[in-house]
XYZ file of C-alpha atoms in Angstrom:
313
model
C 79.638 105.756 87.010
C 83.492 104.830 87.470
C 85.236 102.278 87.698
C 85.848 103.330 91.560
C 81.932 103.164 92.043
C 81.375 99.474 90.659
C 84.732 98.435 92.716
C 82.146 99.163 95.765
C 78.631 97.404 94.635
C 80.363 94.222 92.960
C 82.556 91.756 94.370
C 83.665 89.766 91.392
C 84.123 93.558 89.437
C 86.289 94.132 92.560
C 88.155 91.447 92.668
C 89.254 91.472 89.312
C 90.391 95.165 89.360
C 92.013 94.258 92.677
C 93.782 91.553 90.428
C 94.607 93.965 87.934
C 98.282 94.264 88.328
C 98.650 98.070 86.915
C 101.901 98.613 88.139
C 102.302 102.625 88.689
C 100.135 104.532 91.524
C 99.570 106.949 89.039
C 98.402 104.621 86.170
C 95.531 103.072 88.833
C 94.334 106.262 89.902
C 93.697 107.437 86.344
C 92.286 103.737 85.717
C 89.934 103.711 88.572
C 88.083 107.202 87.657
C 87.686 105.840 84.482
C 84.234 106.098 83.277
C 81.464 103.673 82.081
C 81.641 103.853 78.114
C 78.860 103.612 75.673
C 81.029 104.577 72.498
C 81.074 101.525 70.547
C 84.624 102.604 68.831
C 85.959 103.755 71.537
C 85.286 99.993 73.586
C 86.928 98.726 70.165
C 89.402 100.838 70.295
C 90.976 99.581 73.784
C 89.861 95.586 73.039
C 92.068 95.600 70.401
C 94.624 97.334 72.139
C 94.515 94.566 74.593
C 94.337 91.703 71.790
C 98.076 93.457 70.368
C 99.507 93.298 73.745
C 98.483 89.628 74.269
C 99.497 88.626 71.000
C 103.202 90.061 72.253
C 102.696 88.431 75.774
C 102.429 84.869 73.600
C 104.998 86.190 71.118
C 107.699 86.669 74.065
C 106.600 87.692 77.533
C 109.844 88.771 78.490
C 110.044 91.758 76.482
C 106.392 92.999 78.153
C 107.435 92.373 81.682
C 110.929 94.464 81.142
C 108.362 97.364 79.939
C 105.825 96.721 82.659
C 108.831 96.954 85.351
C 109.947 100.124 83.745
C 106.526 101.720 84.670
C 107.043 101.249 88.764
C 109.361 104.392 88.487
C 106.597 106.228 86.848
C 105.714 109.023 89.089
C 102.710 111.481 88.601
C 104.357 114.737 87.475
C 100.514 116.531 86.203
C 101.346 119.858 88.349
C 105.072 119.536 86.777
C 103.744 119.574 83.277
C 101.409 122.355 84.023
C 103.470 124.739 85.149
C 105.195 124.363 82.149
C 102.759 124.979 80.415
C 101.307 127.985 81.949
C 105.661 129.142 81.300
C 106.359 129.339 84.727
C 110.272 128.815 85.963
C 110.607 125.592 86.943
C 112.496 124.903 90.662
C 114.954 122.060 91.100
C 112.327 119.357 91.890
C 110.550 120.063 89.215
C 113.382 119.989 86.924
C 113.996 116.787 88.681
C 111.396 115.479 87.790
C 110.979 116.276 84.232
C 114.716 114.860 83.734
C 113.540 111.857 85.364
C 110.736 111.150 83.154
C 112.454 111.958 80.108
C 114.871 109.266 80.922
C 111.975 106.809 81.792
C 110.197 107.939 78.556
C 113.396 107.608 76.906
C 113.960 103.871 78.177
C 110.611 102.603 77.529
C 110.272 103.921 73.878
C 113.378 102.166 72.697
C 111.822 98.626 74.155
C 108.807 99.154 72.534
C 110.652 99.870 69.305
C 112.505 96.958 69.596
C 109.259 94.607 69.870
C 107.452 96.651 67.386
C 105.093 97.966 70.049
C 103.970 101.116 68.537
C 100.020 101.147 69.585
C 100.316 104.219 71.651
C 102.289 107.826 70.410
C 105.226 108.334 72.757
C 107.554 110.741 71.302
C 110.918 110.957 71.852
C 112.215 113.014 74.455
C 116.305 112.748 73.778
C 116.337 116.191 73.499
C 114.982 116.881 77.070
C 117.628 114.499 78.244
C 120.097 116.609 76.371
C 118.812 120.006 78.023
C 119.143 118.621 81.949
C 121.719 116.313 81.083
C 123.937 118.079 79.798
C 127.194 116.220 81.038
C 125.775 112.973 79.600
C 125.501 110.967 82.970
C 121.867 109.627 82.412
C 121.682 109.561 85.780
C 117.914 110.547 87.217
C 118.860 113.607 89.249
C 119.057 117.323 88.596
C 121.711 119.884 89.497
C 122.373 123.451 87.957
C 125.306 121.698 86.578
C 128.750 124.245 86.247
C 128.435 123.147 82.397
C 125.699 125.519 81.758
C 127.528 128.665 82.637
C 131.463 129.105 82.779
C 130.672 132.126 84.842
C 129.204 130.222 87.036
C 131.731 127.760 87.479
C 133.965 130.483 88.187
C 132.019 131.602 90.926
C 131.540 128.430 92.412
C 135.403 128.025 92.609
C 135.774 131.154 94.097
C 133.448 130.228 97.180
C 135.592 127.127 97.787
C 138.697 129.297 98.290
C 136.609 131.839 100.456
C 135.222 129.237 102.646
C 138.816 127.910 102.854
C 140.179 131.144 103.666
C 137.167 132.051 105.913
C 136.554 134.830 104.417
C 132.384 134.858 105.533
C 131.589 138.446 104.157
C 133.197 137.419 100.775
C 131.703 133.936 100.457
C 128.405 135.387 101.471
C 128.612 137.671 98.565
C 129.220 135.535 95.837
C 127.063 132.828 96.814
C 124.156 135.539 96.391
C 125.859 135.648 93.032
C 125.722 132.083 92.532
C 122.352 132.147 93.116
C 121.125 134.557 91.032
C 122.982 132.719 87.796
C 121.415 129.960 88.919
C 118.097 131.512 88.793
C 118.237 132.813 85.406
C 119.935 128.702 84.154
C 116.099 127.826 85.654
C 114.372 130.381 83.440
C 116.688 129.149 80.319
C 116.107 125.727 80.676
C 112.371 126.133 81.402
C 111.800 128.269 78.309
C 113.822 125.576 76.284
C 111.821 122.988 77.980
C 108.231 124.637 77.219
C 108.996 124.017 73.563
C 108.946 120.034 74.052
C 105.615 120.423 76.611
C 103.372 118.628 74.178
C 106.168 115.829 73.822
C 106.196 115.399 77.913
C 102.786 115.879 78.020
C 101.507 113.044 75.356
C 104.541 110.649 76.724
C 102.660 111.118 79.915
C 99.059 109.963 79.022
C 100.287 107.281 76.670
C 102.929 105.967 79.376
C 99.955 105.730 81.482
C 97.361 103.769 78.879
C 100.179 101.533 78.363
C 100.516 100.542 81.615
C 96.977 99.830 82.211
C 96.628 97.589 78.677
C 99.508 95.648 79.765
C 98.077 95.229 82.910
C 94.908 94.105 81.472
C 96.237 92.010 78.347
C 98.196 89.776 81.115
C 94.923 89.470 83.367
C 93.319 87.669 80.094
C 96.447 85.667 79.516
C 96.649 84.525 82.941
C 92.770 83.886 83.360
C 92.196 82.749 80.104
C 89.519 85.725 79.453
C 87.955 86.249 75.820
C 87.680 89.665 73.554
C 84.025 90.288 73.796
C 82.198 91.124 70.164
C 80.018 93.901 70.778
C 76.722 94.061 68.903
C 75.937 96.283 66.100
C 72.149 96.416 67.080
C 70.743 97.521 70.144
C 67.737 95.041 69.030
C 70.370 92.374 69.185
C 70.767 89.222 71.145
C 73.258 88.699 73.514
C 75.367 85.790 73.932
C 77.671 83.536 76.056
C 79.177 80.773 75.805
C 81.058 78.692 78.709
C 80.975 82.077 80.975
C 82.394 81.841 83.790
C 82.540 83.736 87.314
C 86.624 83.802 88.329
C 85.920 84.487 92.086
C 83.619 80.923 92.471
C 85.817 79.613 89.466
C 89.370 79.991 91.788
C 87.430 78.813 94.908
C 86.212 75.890 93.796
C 89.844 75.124 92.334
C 91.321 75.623 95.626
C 88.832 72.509 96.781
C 90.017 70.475 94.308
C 86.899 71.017 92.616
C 85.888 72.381 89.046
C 83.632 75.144 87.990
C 80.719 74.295 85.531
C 80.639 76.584 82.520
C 77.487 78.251 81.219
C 75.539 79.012 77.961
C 73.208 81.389 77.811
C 70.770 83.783 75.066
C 68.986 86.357 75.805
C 66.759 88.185 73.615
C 64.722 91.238 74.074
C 62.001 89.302 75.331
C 61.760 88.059 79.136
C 63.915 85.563 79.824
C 62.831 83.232 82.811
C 65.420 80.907 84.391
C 64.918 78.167 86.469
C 66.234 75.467 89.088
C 66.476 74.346 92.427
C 67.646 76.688 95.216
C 71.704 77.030 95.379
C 71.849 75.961 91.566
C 73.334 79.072 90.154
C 70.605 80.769 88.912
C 71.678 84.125 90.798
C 75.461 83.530 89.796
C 74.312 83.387 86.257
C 73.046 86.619 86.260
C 75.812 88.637 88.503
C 78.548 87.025 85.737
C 76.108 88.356 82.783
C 76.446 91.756 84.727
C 79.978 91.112 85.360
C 80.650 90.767 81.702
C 78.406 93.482 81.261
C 80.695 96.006 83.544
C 84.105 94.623 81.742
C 83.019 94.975 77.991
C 82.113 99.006 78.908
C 85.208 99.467 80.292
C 87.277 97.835 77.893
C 88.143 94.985 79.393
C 88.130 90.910 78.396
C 85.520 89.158 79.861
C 85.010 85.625 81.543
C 83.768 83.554 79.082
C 84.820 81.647 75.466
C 82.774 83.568 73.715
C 80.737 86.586 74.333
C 78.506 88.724 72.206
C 77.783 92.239 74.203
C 74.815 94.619 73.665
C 75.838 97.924 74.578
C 73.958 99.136 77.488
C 73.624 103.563 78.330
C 73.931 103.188 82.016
């Protein structure tokens, strides 16, 4: 199961992840196949991730937004990177679009730096700057610039004077030239760029996981969600304290009106609860599901305090 398959059978799952302000296209896609976890460490793993993040967002929220705006010029590049690493000559667009990364890469590693944000690898990719850049403009656009070949540069000046001459069977001729320099700058700077494939290809993923733990970290800030402790013991109880569901929880504030917290234990014997029709009783249980659905995909949860068992499916 996915997160893509609970976003159908549950409405407050739904509208939480619809809430989830994951700010590249790429980043939600990769969120949204993610799948139901059972791996206790792993669950840790991205809880604490989150608790970092909102310990920054407290710290100074401004430096986190500037990083989470950076990500809505993340694009998804996966063919891009594959190609280079199957060694295959990379066309314009593609060069493009490495170059353009790099320099997005580039920008959001030196404002993590600066806020000592350093719980995900991305490598510095200068030097792939410096191969498609190589006039220094740090602009995000890719030409087979005259700087990587004097010859041609030369060429390229000679077309100019045969188009001003209009001399057509000339200027045909060397642009066919031009070309085929240009063709072997591609292969150059793909074979120089296949050596820093790993780099791309890591700055990539962890771009993307950043992105999604901001995106969660500010969901908890905002809706005042907990870090859930998961249980050691299957055999263990579970536990919540003033759990809430946010969907009811924001209606009922938009009436004026406030939403009653709950407490509950269960154990691993039956648990029976009780009350008059339209009490709650079938809330209850949806937000212990809820909180269920969050804690296994590494998410805070709707309560003060909540003690998960980890569930297989």
């Amino acid at each position: 199961m996915t997160i893509k398959d609970v976003n159908i059978i549950s409405k407050s799952f739904k509208y939480l992840i619809d809430n989830l302000h994951i700010r590249s296209s790429v980043s939600r896609n990769i969120f949204l196949m993610q799948k139901f976890n059972t791996d206790k460490v792993n669950i840790n793993e991205s809880l604490n991730k989150i608790e970092f993040i909102l310990s920054k967002i407290k710290e100074d929220k401004s430096i986190i937004n500037k990083i989470s705006l950076k990500f809505l010029k993340l694009r998804d590049i996966k063919g891009t990177i594959k190609n280079l690493s199957d060694n295959r000559v990379l066309d314009d667009i593609e060069l493009f679009e490495i170059k353009s990364f790099a320099i997005l890469a580039t920008e959001i590693n030196e404002l993590c730096n600066s806020a000592n944000i350093d719980i995900f690898d991305i490598p510095s990719l200068k030097k792939v700057v410096e191969i498609l850049d190589p006039d220094g403009s740090n602009i995000p656009m890719f030409y087979v610039y005259d700087s990587y070949s004097e010859e041609l540069a030369n060429v390229r000046k000679q077309i100019k004077d045969a188009t001003k001459d209009k001399n057509k069977n000339l200027e045909e001729e060397l642009r066919y030239k031009a070309d085929e320099i240009e063709d072997e700058i591609r292969a150059k700077l793909s074979n120089k760029l296949s050596k820093y494939v790993n780099d791309i290809k890591t700055s990539f993923i962890n771009i993307i996981n950043l992105d999604i733990t901001i995106a969660k970290a500010n969901q908890a800030y905002e809706l005042n969600l907990c870090k859930p402790i998961i249980s050691d013991d299957n055999n263990d109880v579970a536990e919540y304290k003033q759990m809430f569901n946010p969907v009811i929880a924001e209606n009922l504030q938009k009436n004026a009106q406030k939403y009653q917290p709950i407490d509950i234990t269960l154990t691993n014997s039956p648990c029976v609860i009780t009350g008059a029709n339209m009490s709650g009783k079938t809330v209850v249980l949806k937000t212990i599901g809820l909180i269920q659905y969050l804690t296994q995909f590494g998410m805070y949860v709707p309560a003060k305090y909540a003690k998960v068992v980890l569930v297989d499916e």
